[in-house]
Tab-separated table of C-alpha atoms and ligand atoms in Angstrom:
chain	number	residue	atom	x	y	z
K	1	UNK	CA	111.374	114.293	50.340
K	2	UNK	CA	110.884	115.152	54.014
K	3	UNK	CA	108.373	113.465	56.269
K	4	UNK	CA	106.949	116.767	57.499
K	5	UNK	CA	107.441	120.388	56.501
K	6	UNK	CA	106.152	123.164	58.759
K	7	UNK	CA	106.114	126.431	56.821
K	8	UNK	CA	106.201	130.071	57.893
K	9	UNK	CA	106.279	129.492	61.645
K	10	UNK	CA	107.575	131.916	64.220
K	11	UNK	CA	110.252	129.561	65.555
K	12	UNK	CA	111.316	129.732	69.203
K	13	UNK	CA	114.375	127.518	69.441
K	14	UNK	CA	114.234	126.869	73.210
K	15	UNK	CA	116.931	129.353	74.165
K	16	UNK	CA	115.816	132.504	75.946
K	17	UNK	CA	115.586	134.626	72.807
K	18	UNK	CA	112.878	135.980	70.477
K	19	UNK	CA	111.429	133.839	67.702
K	20	UNK	CA	112.429	134.034	64.050
K	21	UNK	CA	110.337	133.213	60.972
K	22	UNK	CA	111.424	129.958	59.358
K	23	UNK	CA	110.357	126.628	57.899
K	24	UNK	CA	111.230	123.436	59.757
K	25	UNK	CA	111.615	120.008	58.134
K	26	UNK	CA	111.367	116.653	59.887
K	27	UNK	CA	112.552	113.245	58.726
K	28	UNK	CA	113.189	109.993	60.556
K	29	UNK	CA	112.058	111.482	63.873
K	30	UNK	CA	114.592	114.310	63.766
K	31	UNK	CA	114.682	117.947	62.752
K	32	UNK	CA	116.617	117.879	59.481
K	33	UNK	CA	116.452	121.464	58.204
K	34	UNK	CA	115.554	124.954	59.444
K	35	UNK	CA	115.327	128.071	57.258
K	36	UNK	CA	113.781	129.032	53.933
K	37	UNK	CA	113.112	125.546	52.636
K	38	UNK	CA	112.054	124.642	49.135
K	39	UNK	CA	111.827	120.855	49.308
K	40	UNK	CA	108.669	118.789	49.489
K	41	UNK	CA	107.209	116.638	52.210
K	42	UNK	CA	104.629	113.935	52.752
K	43	UNK	CA	102.786	116.277	55.100
K	44	UNK	CA	102.902	120.073	55.017
K	45	UNK	CA	101.608	122.543	57.583
K	46	UNK	CA	101.042	126.203	56.934
K	47	UNK	CA	102.009	127.747	60.259
K	48	UNK	CA	101.560	131.419	59.312
K	49	UNK	CA	100.619	133.372	62.430
K	50	UNK	CA	101.564	130.493	64.725
K	51	UNK	CA	104.499	129.844	67.035
K	52	UNK	CA	106.601	126.684	66.825
K	53	UNK	CA	108.498	125.640	69.952
K	54	UNK	CA	110.274	122.541	71.208
K	55	UNK	CA	107.767	120.201	72.879
K	56	UNK	CA	107.286	121.178	76.508
K	57	UNK	CA	109.012	119.141	79.200
K	58	UNK	CA	106.965	118.582	82.352
K	59	UNK	CA	109.782	118.107	84.850
K	60	UNK	CA	107.529	117.397	87.807
K	61	UNK	CA	104.798	114.795	87.388
K	62	UNK	CA	103.177	111.881	89.119
K	63	UNK	CA	102.315	110.202	85.811
K	64	UNK	CA	104.194	106.980	86.696
K	65	UNK	CA	101.118	104.769	86.354
K	66	UNK	CA	99.162	107.137	84.113
K	67	UNK	CA	101.493	106.585	81.137
K	68	UNK	CA	100.608	102.890	81.423
K	69	UNK	CA	96.928	103.232	82.356
K	70	UNK	CA	96.015	105.990	79.865
K	71	UNK	CA	98.903	106.050	77.402
K	72	UNK	CA	97.228	108.632	75.165
K	73	UNK	CA	98.129	111.179	77.889
K	74	UNK	CA	95.675	113.744	76.557
K	75	UNK	CA	95.956	115.884	79.713
K	76	UNK	CA	99.589	116.573	78.827
K	77	UNK	CA	99.643	116.361	75.034
K	78	UNK	CA	96.793	118.894	74.835
K	79	UNK	CA	99.103	121.386	76.622
K	80	UNK	CA	101.976	120.781	74.198
K	81	UNK	CA	103.898	118.561	76.617
K	82	UNK	CA	106.016	115.930	74.855
K	83	UNK	CA	108.112	114.606	77.772
K	84	UNK	CA	107.228	113.898	81.397
K	85	UNK	CA	109.530	113.228	84.343
K	86	UNK	CA	107.888	110.758	86.728
K	87	UNK	CA	108.936	109.462	90.139
K	88	UNK	CA	108.903	112.781	91.995
K	89	UNK	CA	108.409	113.587	95.694
K	90	UNK	CA	109.986	110.338	96.879
K	91	UNK	CA	107.270	108.192	95.321
K	92	UNK	CA	107.807	106.106	92.199
K	93	UNK	CA	106.159	103.138	90.511
K	94	UNK	CA	109.430	101.252	90.641
K	95	UNK	CA	111.353	99.575	92.053
K	96	UNK	CA	108.499	98.663	94.379
K	97	UNK	CA	107.244	95.518	96.030
K	98	UNK	CA	104.234	96.381	98.210
K	99	UNK	CA	103.702	94.465	101.420
K	100	UNK	CA	100.416	95.383	103.071
K	101	UNK	CA	98.952	98.863	102.675
K	102	UNK	CA	100.255	101.338	100.139
K	103	UNK	CA	101.767	104.076	102.324
K	104	UNK	CA	100.678	107.701	101.960
K	105	UNK	CA	101.521	109.423	99.598
K	106	UNK	CA	102.398	106.473	97.333
K	107	UNK	CA	98.619	106.008	97.167
K	108	UNK	CA	98.583	109.062	94.878
K	109	UNK	CA	100.072	106.804	92.194
K	110	UNK	CA	97.921	103.702	92.475
K	111	UNK	CA	96.493	100.852	94.527
K	112	UNK	CA	98.523	97.897	95.769
K	113	UNK	CA	97.701	95.929	92.612
K	114	UNK	CA	99.110	98.698	90.383
K	115	UNK	CA	102.608	98.322	91.845
K	116	UNK	CA	103.862	95.482	89.660
K	117	UNK	CA	107.426	96.600	88.988
K	118	UNK	CA	109.829	95.106	91.525
K	119	UNK	CA	112.833	96.429	89.633
K	120	UNK	CA	113.348	99.502	87.480
K	121	UNK	CA	113.888	97.482	84.290
K	122	UNK	CA	110.415	95.970	84.525
K	123	UNK	CA	108.873	99.445	84.737
K	124	UNK	CA	110.993	100.716	81.851
K	125	UNK	CA	109.913	97.723	79.741
K	126	UNK	CA	106.258	98.274	80.681
K	127	UNK	CA	106.498	101.905	79.498
K	128	UNK	CA	107.980	100.757	76.217
K	129	UNK	CA	105.216	98.167	75.765
K	130	UNK	CA	102.447	100.642	76.630
K	131	UNK	CA	103.721	103.052	73.953
K	132	UNK	CA	102.611	106.276	75.621
K	133	UNK	CA	102.083	109.382	73.503
K	134	UNK	CA	104.782	111.270	75.431
K	135	UNK	CA	108.397	110.491	76.296
K	136	UNK	CA	108.989	109.285	79.845
K	137	UNK	CA	112.019	109.736	82.117
K	138	UNK	CA	111.830	108.306	85.633
K	139	UNK	CA	113.315	109.101	89.023
K	140	UNK	CA	113.493	106.571	91.858
K	141	UNK	CA	111.747	107.608	95.063
K	142	UNK	CA	113.408	107.513	98.469
K	143	UNK	CA	110.043	106.711	100.090
K	144	UNK	CA	109.528	103.858	97.624
K	145	UNK	CA	112.912	102.419	98.641
K	146	UNK	CA	112.029	102.789	102.316
K	147	UNK	CA	108.765	100.994	101.680
K	148	UNK	CA	110.644	98.091	100.125
K	149	UNK	CA	113.148	97.566	102.903
K	150	UNK	CA	111.585	98.782	106.165
K	151	UNK	CA	108.858	97.291	108.322
K	152	UNK	CA	107.658	100.768	109.337
K	153	UNK	CA	108.314	104.210	107.942
K	154	UNK	CA	108.073	106.361	111.062
K	155	UNK	CA	111.706	105.829	111.985
K	156	UNK	CA	115.229	106.165	110.565
K	157	UNK	CA	116.554	103.357	108.377
K	158	UNK	CA	119.204	101.100	109.921
K	159	UNK	CA	122.637	100.709	108.369
K	160	UNK	CA	121.602	97.394	106.833
K	161	UNK	CA	118.430	98.927	105.392
K	162	UNK	CA	120.409	101.806	103.908
K	163	UNK	CA	122.793	99.315	102.297
K	164	UNK	CA	119.832	97.483	100.739
K	165	UNK	CA	118.264	100.739	99.508
K	166	UNK	CA	121.559	101.850	98.024
K	167	UNK	CA	121.954	98.579	96.139
K	168	UNK	CA	118.454	98.915	94.713
K	169	UNK	CA	119.058	102.545	93.709
K	170	UNK	CA	122.393	101.597	92.095
K	171	UNK	CA	120.734	98.867	90.057
K	172	UNK	CA	117.924	101.246	89.002
K	173	UNK	CA	120.440	103.847	87.816
K	174	UNK	CA	122.202	101.155	85.779
K	175	UNK	CA	118.835	100.259	84.277
K	176	UNK	CA	118.156	103.828	83.105
K	177	UNK	CA	116.712	105.768	86.033
K	178	UNK	CA	117.168	109.538	85.837
K	179	UNK	CA	118.106	109.967	89.486
K	180	UNK	CA	116.781	110.030	93.039
K	181	UNK	CA	113.799	111.907	94.460
K	182	UNK	CA	112.654	112.504	98.012
K	183	UNK	CA	109.530	113.716	99.794
K	184	UNK	CA	110.847	114.471	103.260
K	185	UNK	CA	107.800	116.503	104.318
K	186	UNK	CA	105.602	113.417	104.266
K	187	UNK	CA	105.118	111.217	107.303
K	188	UNK	CA	106.532	108.252	105.382
K	189	UNK	CA	109.929	109.954	105.055
K	190	UNK	CA	109.937	112.721	107.664
K	191	UNK	CA	111.763	110.589	110.201
K	192	UNK	CA	114.545	109.809	107.778
K	193	UNK	CA	117.487	111.861	109.034
K	194	UNK	CA	119.593	113.930	106.643
K	195	UNK	CA	122.351	111.286	106.811
K	196	UNK	CA	120.011	108.641	105.374
K	197	UNK	CA	119.419	110.709	102.241
K	198	UNK	CA	123.098	111.691	102.074
K	199	UNK	CA	124.051	108.010	102.040
K	200	UNK	CA	121.620	107.231	99.220
K	201	UNK	CA	122.774	110.241	97.207
K	202	UNK	CA	126.309	108.797	97.220
K	203	UNK	CA	125.067	106.359	94.573
K	204	UNK	CA	124.419	109.227	92.145
K	205	UNK	CA	127.000	109.820	89.441
K	206	UNK	CA	128.788	113.163	89.082
K	207	UNK	CA	126.041	115.546	87.918
K	208	UNK	CA	123.320	112.971	88.660
K	209	UNK	CA	119.923	114.260	89.690
K	210	UNK	CA	118.507	114.656	93.172
K	211	UNK	CA	114.970	116.114	93.062
K	212	UNK	CA	113.420	116.909	96.407
K	213	UNK	CA	110.103	117.882	97.898
K	214	UNK	CA	111.711	119.736	100.785
K	215	UNK	CA	111.288	118.632	104.378
K	216	UNK	CA	109.736	122.019	105.116
K	217	UNK	CA	108.052	124.460	102.709
K	218	UNK	CA	106.821	126.579	105.614
K	219	UNK	CA	108.871	128.489	108.219
K	220	UNK	CA	111.846	126.121	108.068
K	221	UNK	CA	112.321	126.307	104.299
K	222	UNK	CA	115.881	127.714	104.314
K	223	UNK	CA	117.109	124.898	106.557
K	224	UNK	CA	115.340	122.362	104.358
K	225	UNK	CA	117.043	123.812	101.268
K	226	UNK	CA	120.396	123.630	103.038
K	227	UNK	CA	119.717	119.992	103.862
K	228	UNK	CA	119.038	119.256	100.180
K	229	UNK	CA	122.153	121.080	98.987
K	230	UNK	CA	124.277	119.249	101.587
K	231	UNK	CA	122.959	115.861	100.467
K	232	UNK	CA	124.115	116.492	96.909
K	233	UNK	CA	127.519	117.975	97.686
K	234	UNK	CA	129.430	114.732	98.322
K	235	UNK	CA	128.563	113.043	95.014
K	236	UNK	CA	128.522	116.427	93.175
K	237	UNK	CA	124.919	115.754	92.224
K	238	UNK	CA	122.473	118.346	90.879
K	239	UNK	CA	119.652	119.508	93.177
K	240	UNK	CA	116.223	120.205	91.740
K	241	UNK	CA	113.987	121.737	94.396
K	242	UNK	CA	110.494	120.526	93.550
K	243	UNK	CA	107.495	122.881	93.367
K	244	UNK	CA	109.342	125.683	95.165
K	245	UNK	CA	106.911	127.715	97.238
K	246	UNK	CA	106.540	129.724	100.425
K	247	UNK	CA	103.661	127.892	102.069
K	248	UNK	CA	101.588	129.192	104.964
K	249	UNK	CA	100.571	132.759	105.728
K	250	UNK	CA	103.435	133.276	108.189
K	251	UNK	CA	105.817	132.483	105.355
K	252	UNK	CA	104.331	134.758	102.702
K	253	UNK	CA	106.709	137.287	101.200
K	254	UNK	CA	109.816	135.219	101.844
K	255	UNK	CA	110.354	134.232	98.210
K	256	UNK	CA	113.065	136.892	97.810
K	257	UNK	CA	115.088	135.371	100.615
K	258	UNK	CA	114.507	131.838	99.329
K	259	UNK	CA	115.480	132.731	95.758
K	260	UNK	CA	118.537	134.648	96.937
K	261	UNK	CA	119.691	131.506	98.733
K	262	UNK	CA	119.095	129.365	95.644
K	263	UNK	CA	120.908	131.890	93.475
K	264	UNK	CA	123.879	132.200	95.836
K	265	UNK	CA	124.235	128.422	96.081
K	266	UNK	CA	124.108	128.097	92.290
K	267	UNK	CA	127.555	129.686	92.145
K	268	UNK	CA	128.997	126.642	93.912
K	269	UNK	CA	126.614	123.792	93.070
K	270	UNK	CA	124.240	122.855	90.263
K	271	UNK	CA	120.916	123.816	91.859
K	272	UNK	CA	117.608	124.829	90.268
K	273	UNK	CA	113.894	124.456	90.915
K	274	UNK	CA	110.515	123.889	89.359
K	275	UNK	CA	107.228	125.649	90.018
K	276	UNK	CA	103.584	125.400	88.960
K	277	UNK	CA	101.674	128.577	88.107
K	278	UNK	CA	99.054	128.605	90.871
K	279	UNK	CA	98.853	129.964	94.421
K	280	UNK	CA	97.321	126.701	95.674
K	281	UNK	CA	98.993	123.351	96.335
K	282	UNK	CA	97.475	119.861	96.267
K	283	UNK	CA	98.292	116.487	97.767
K	284	UNK	CA	96.860	113.993	100.176
K	285	UNK	CA	95.062	115.584	103.134
K	286	UNK	CA	97.840	116.272	105.646
K	287	UNK	CA	96.683	116.798	109.219
K	288	UNK	CA	99.742	118.993	109.874
K	289	UNK	CA	98.509	121.411	107.198
K	290	UNK	CA	94.961	121.766	108.494
K	291	UNK	CA	94.295	125.456	109.253
K	292	UNK	CA	91.524	128.039	109.109
K	293	UNK	CA	93.942	130.619	107.659
K	294	UNK	CA	92.950	129.778	104.042
K	295	UNK	CA	90.541	127.566	102.116
K	296	UNK	CA	91.172	123.830	101.948
K	297	UNK	CA	89.182	122.043	99.236
K	298	UNK	CA	88.637	118.308	99.721
K	299	UNK	CA	89.096	116.623	96.327
K	300	UNK	CA	88.436	113.034	97.391
K	301	UNK	CA	87.833	111.034	100.552
K	302	UNK	CA	87.825	107.281	100.851
K	303	UNK	CA	85.954	107.389	104.146
K	304	UNK	CA	83.419	110.027	103.050
K	305	UNK	CA	83.267	110.015	99.235
K	306	UNK	CA	80.252	112.360	99.124
K	307	UNK	CA	82.362	115.188	100.599
K	308	UNK	CA	84.686	115.383	97.580
K	309	UNK	CA	84.475	118.837	96.004
K	310	UNK	CA	83.556	120.657	99.247
K	311	UNK	CA	85.529	122.980	101.499
K	312	UNK	CA	86.855	121.419	104.674
K	313	UNK	CA	85.392	124.342	106.658
K	314	UNK	CA	81.887	123.637	105.297
K	315	UNK	CA	82.190	119.911	106.015
K	316	UNK	CA	83.351	120.616	109.561
K	317	UNK	CA	80.465	123.059	110.088
K	318	UNK	CA	77.939	120.470	108.844
K	319	UNK	CA	79.367	117.851	111.157
K	320	UNK	CA	79.673	120.281	114.015
K	321	UNK	CA	83.325	119.293	114.449
K	322	UNK	CA	86.601	121.206	114.713
K	323	UNK	CA	88.511	121.278	111.389
K	324	UNK	CA	91.088	118.781	112.546
K	325	UNK	CA	88.485	116.220	113.699
K	326	UNK	CA	86.656	116.552	110.397
K	327	UNK	CA	89.952	116.017	108.564
K	328	UNK	CA	90.628	112.871	110.578
K	329	UNK	CA	87.176	111.520	109.705
K	330	UNK	CA	87.811	112.136	105.972
K	331	UNK	CA	91.081	110.135	105.873
K	332	UNK	CA	92.460	108.906	103.589
K	333	UNK	CA	91.686	111.926	101.446
K	334	UNK	CA	93.039	114.470	98.985
K	335	UNK	CA	93.029	118.248	99.234
K	336	UNK	CA	93.820	121.543	97.541
K	337	UNK	CA	95.362	124.114	99.889
K	338	UNK	CA	95.179	127.808	98.973
K	339	UNK	CA	98.373	128.281	100.947
K	340	UNK	CA	100.467	130.634	98.813
K	341	UNK	CA	100.741	134.333	98.073
K	342	UNK	CA	100.390	135.324	94.424
K	343	UNK	CA	103.366	137.712	94.650
K	344	UNK	CA	105.605	134.833	95.776
K	345	UNK	CA	104.347	132.601	92.965
K	346	UNK	CA	105.167	135.304	90.419
K	347	UNK	CA	108.599	135.980	91.836
K	348	UNK	CA	109.494	132.294	91.843
K	349	UNK	CA	108.120	131.688	88.328
K	350	UNK	CA	110.156	134.617	87.023
K	351	UNK	CA	113.495	133.533	88.429
K	352	UNK	CA	116.038	132.366	85.823
K	353	UNK	CA	116.642	129.078	87.710
K	354	UNK	CA	112.937	128.168	87.686
K	355	UNK	CA	111.505	125.594	85.292
K	356	UNK	CA	107.864	124.685	84.821
K	357	UNK	CA	106.516	121.460	86.322
K	358	UNK	CA	102.822	120.676	86.687
K	359	UNK	CA	102.851	118.382	89.742
K	360	UNK	CA	99.476	117.242	88.342
K	361	UNK	CA	97.702	114.374	90.074
K	362	UNK	CA	96.080	112.299	87.332
K	363	UNK	CA	94.359	109.875	89.668
K	364	UNK	CA	92.477	112.548	91.584
K	365	UNK	CA	88.800	112.583	90.566
K	366	UNK	CA	88.768	116.403	91.002
K	367	UNK	CA	92.373	117.221	90.240
K	368	UNK	CA	94.026	120.562	90.892
K	369	UNK	CA	93.713	122.410	87.528
K	370	UNK	CA	97.505	122.335	87.151
K	371	UNK	CA	97.086	118.818	85.697
K	372	UNK	CA	95.423	120.172	82.514
K	373	UNK	CA	96.377	123.840	82.623
K	374	UNK	CA	99.968	124.467	83.737
K	375	UNK	CA	101.796	125.111	80.454
K	376	UNK	CA	99.135	127.164	78.607
K	377	UNK	CA	98.607	129.147	81.821
K	378	UNK	CA	102.271	130.185	81.861
K	379	UNK	CA	102.170	131.067	78.144
K	380	UNK	CA	98.752	132.746	78.088
K	381	UNK	CA	97.975	134.130	81.502
K	382	UNK	CA	101.428	134.915	82.876
K	383	UNK	CA	103.508	135.696	79.754
K	384	UNK	CA	100.964	137.227	77.348
K	385	UNK	CA	98.233	138.696	79.555
K	386	UNK	CA	100.159	139.634	82.701
K	387	UNK	CA	103.471	140.226	80.901
K	388	UNK	CA	105.365	138.649	83.763
K	389	UNK	CA	108.102	137.736	81.269
K	390	UNK	CA	108.415	137.549	77.463
K	391	UNK	CA	106.951	134.573	75.603
K	392	UNK	CA	110.432	133.313	74.699
K	393	UNK	CA	111.368	133.228	78.380
K	394	UNK	CA	108.225	131.234	79.179
K	395	UNK	CA	109.114	128.774	76.408
K	396	UNK	CA	112.733	128.516	77.591
K	397	UNK	CA	111.511	127.565	81.088
K	398	UNK	CA	109.634	124.596	79.613
K	399	UNK	CA	112.095	123.498	76.895
K	400	UNK	CA	115.798	124.365	76.665
K	401	UNK	CA	116.274	124.999	80.367
K	402	UNK	CA	114.720	121.737	81.637
K	403	UNK	CA	116.287	119.698	78.827
K	404	UNK	CA	119.762	120.764	79.897
K	405	UNK	CA	118.987	120.574	83.628
K	406	UNK	CA	117.341	117.132	83.433
K	407	UNK	CA	119.840	115.355	81.152
K	408	UNK	CA	117.521	115.067	78.158
K	409	UNK	CA	120.198	114.787	75.450
K	410	UNK	CA	119.153	116.119	72.039
K	411	UNK	CA	115.724	117.360	73.137
K	412	UNK	CA	114.277	120.701	74.196
K	413	UNK	CA	115.681	122.774	71.333
K	414	UNK	CA	114.860	123.279	67.677
K	415	UNK	CA	118.188	122.401	66.108
K	416	UNK	CA	119.198	120.351	63.122
K	417	UNK	CA	119.810	116.747	64.126
K	418	UNK	CA	117.821	117.003	67.356
K	419	UNK	CA	114.657	115.026	68.114
K	420	UNK	CA	111.537	116.450	66.518
K	421	UNK	CA	109.491	117.009	69.674
K	422	UNK	CA	107.544	120.106	68.636
K	423	UNK	CA	104.457	122.121	69.508
K	424	UNK	CA	102.651	124.527	67.205
K	425	UNK	CA	100.426	127.013	69.017
K	426	UNK	CA	98.623	130.299	68.563
K	427	UNK	CA	100.324	132.848	70.826
K	428	UNK	CA	97.263	135.114	70.676
K	429	UNK	CA	94.804	132.402	71.717
K	430	UNK	CA	96.705	129.963	73.920
K	431	UNK	CA	95.139	129.726	77.365
K	432	UNK	CA	94.262	127.302	80.139
K	433	UNK	CA	90.576	126.575	80.688
K	434	UNK	CA	90.787	124.173	83.639
K	435	UNK	CA	89.638	125.738	86.927
K	436	UNK	CA	89.333	124.560	90.518
K	437	UNK	CA	85.620	123.958	89.954
K	438	UNK	CA	85.885	122.537	86.442
K	439	UNK	CA	89.369	121.053	86.369
K	440	UNK	CA	89.286	118.478	83.550
K	441	UNK	CA	89.386	120.755	80.506
K	442	UNK	CA	91.836	120.894	77.622
K	443	UNK	CA	93.727	124.081	76.834
K	444	UNK	CA	92.875	126.298	73.879
K	445	UNK	CA	95.282	127.376	71.169
K	446	UNK	CA	97.494	124.278	70.966
K	447	UNK	CA	97.265	123.479	67.239
K	448	UNK	CA	99.554	120.472	66.748
K	449	UNK	CA	102.101	118.423	68.686
K	450	UNK	CA	104.793	116.154	67.260
K	451	UNK	CA	106.628	113.577	69.349
K	452	UNK	CA	109.740	111.962	67.889
K	453	UNK	CA	108.738	113.358	64.499
K	454	UNK	CA	105.200	111.964	64.439
K	455	UNK	CA	102.059	114.045	64.700
K	456	UNK	CA	100.589	112.964	68.046
K	457	UNK	CA	97.940	115.665	68.674
K	458	UNK	CA	96.067	117.577	65.978
K	459	UNK	CA	94.588	120.284	68.177
K	460	UNK	CA	91.547	118.218	69.081
K	461	UNK	CA	92.594	114.695	69.808
K	462	UNK	CA	95.474	112.302	70.265
K	463	UNK	CA	96.129	110.584	66.949
K	464	UNK	CA	99.293	108.562	67.652
K	465	UNK	CA	101.462	107.459	70.565
K	466	UNK	CA	105.080	107.889	69.522
K	467	UNK	CA	106.633	108.437	73.000
K	468	UNK	CA	109.642	106.542	74.287
K	469	UNK	CA	111.277	105.738	77.561
K	470	UNK	CA	114.327	107.990	77.809
K	471	UNK	CA	117.514	107.504	79.807
K	472	UNK	CA	119.597	110.402	81.103
K	473	UNK	CA	121.890	111.675	78.394
K	474	UNK	CA	124.213	114.638	77.951
K	475	UNK	CA	123.368	117.066	75.147
K	476	UNK	CA	125.239	116.444	71.884
K	477	UNK	CA	128.497	118.390	71.755
K	478	UNK	CA	127.714	120.673	68.884
F	1	ZN	ZN1	105.757	117.071	96.172
């Protein structure tokens, strides 16, 4: 007797190949049989007309605190996501000991009182206690380490500070961290020279992960990519370029060049990237990015809360101020920047080295719609409606590819003996409904989600929280 039997599904196994009709049986948290099955189960699902895929892996999130604060994780589970990678862009919940103000952009994660995890093990244990609905893997942020060991962040770290950061990174990796992340574009890390990151990366094991929000996503992007690849070369680490984009109008159309460089480097080094399916970015309001070349939507402002939800240009006009002065008055604040060209977004999404990551900001009161919409938007809008790539390619970019590129062991594929992280969806109906003006809306067409073999989402609500903290792990040798 199986725990669960899913009958007559169109099964996409997570490799980049078309689906096949089969039944899938689950027992003890694992996939135990695939094919024409005749046994019985405690729970049976008739999946005729539906697609069954490995649970989606959101490789780029800022859910560090969210998995503790709101462990039902409905924003992700309702998209079919079963695993999140936290700790991106140089900012992580641990290991962190805040002294004074929470530096930008660590304030995207939480307030000073939320940072209660002075070592990685205490965060890992907190995730286990919170029992989130999704699995959680965690990177350690370079900016977080700087915050711990430096009195100010607008300078390079000293040799002694680098030694202390390295020791803390080493300990975190021993305690189960997935790797290192950086956010060199932000003021809190911009003055860290390349050598500082190179030194930290030396703590990574062979094949260990270095995920980076590049120092420059605008005109200097190729140099910033080179800097990232150089940092990983010594330890033979794997580079994951975060939310790859060509930002700024002067930079539009350069995705070919950028992807060619990524592709060429992949012959020598393990490099890949993630991308979210929108032509607008979101983060804290960065004065360096203030421009009248495209719309900037203010999502929140501590100084001027009533301005949240309005365009910076309209606020500036009301106040009779230049854009930059208005932006200063709004600080600290969050913003959506319509800074990308759709053709670049499509080209990057389509590239074989590109995985899907939402970069969603769960703490934003008016979040970029990528938080609730990323995965169904790739499946529905880009794969089905726009035919940018086949459905199986879309699924591969959110399952098999990230599982193997982010050391997820026996996850991300529908194979006997592998973890039963699964999503059942209607390929004809799946679509994102979250928009820039109405961003907190669940996707349509996601019928059921299993995490570690347990039904966690029934198409309407979260019904159990079977997620686990996961350490980096090689895939099983088959
Ligand atoms: Zn980032």
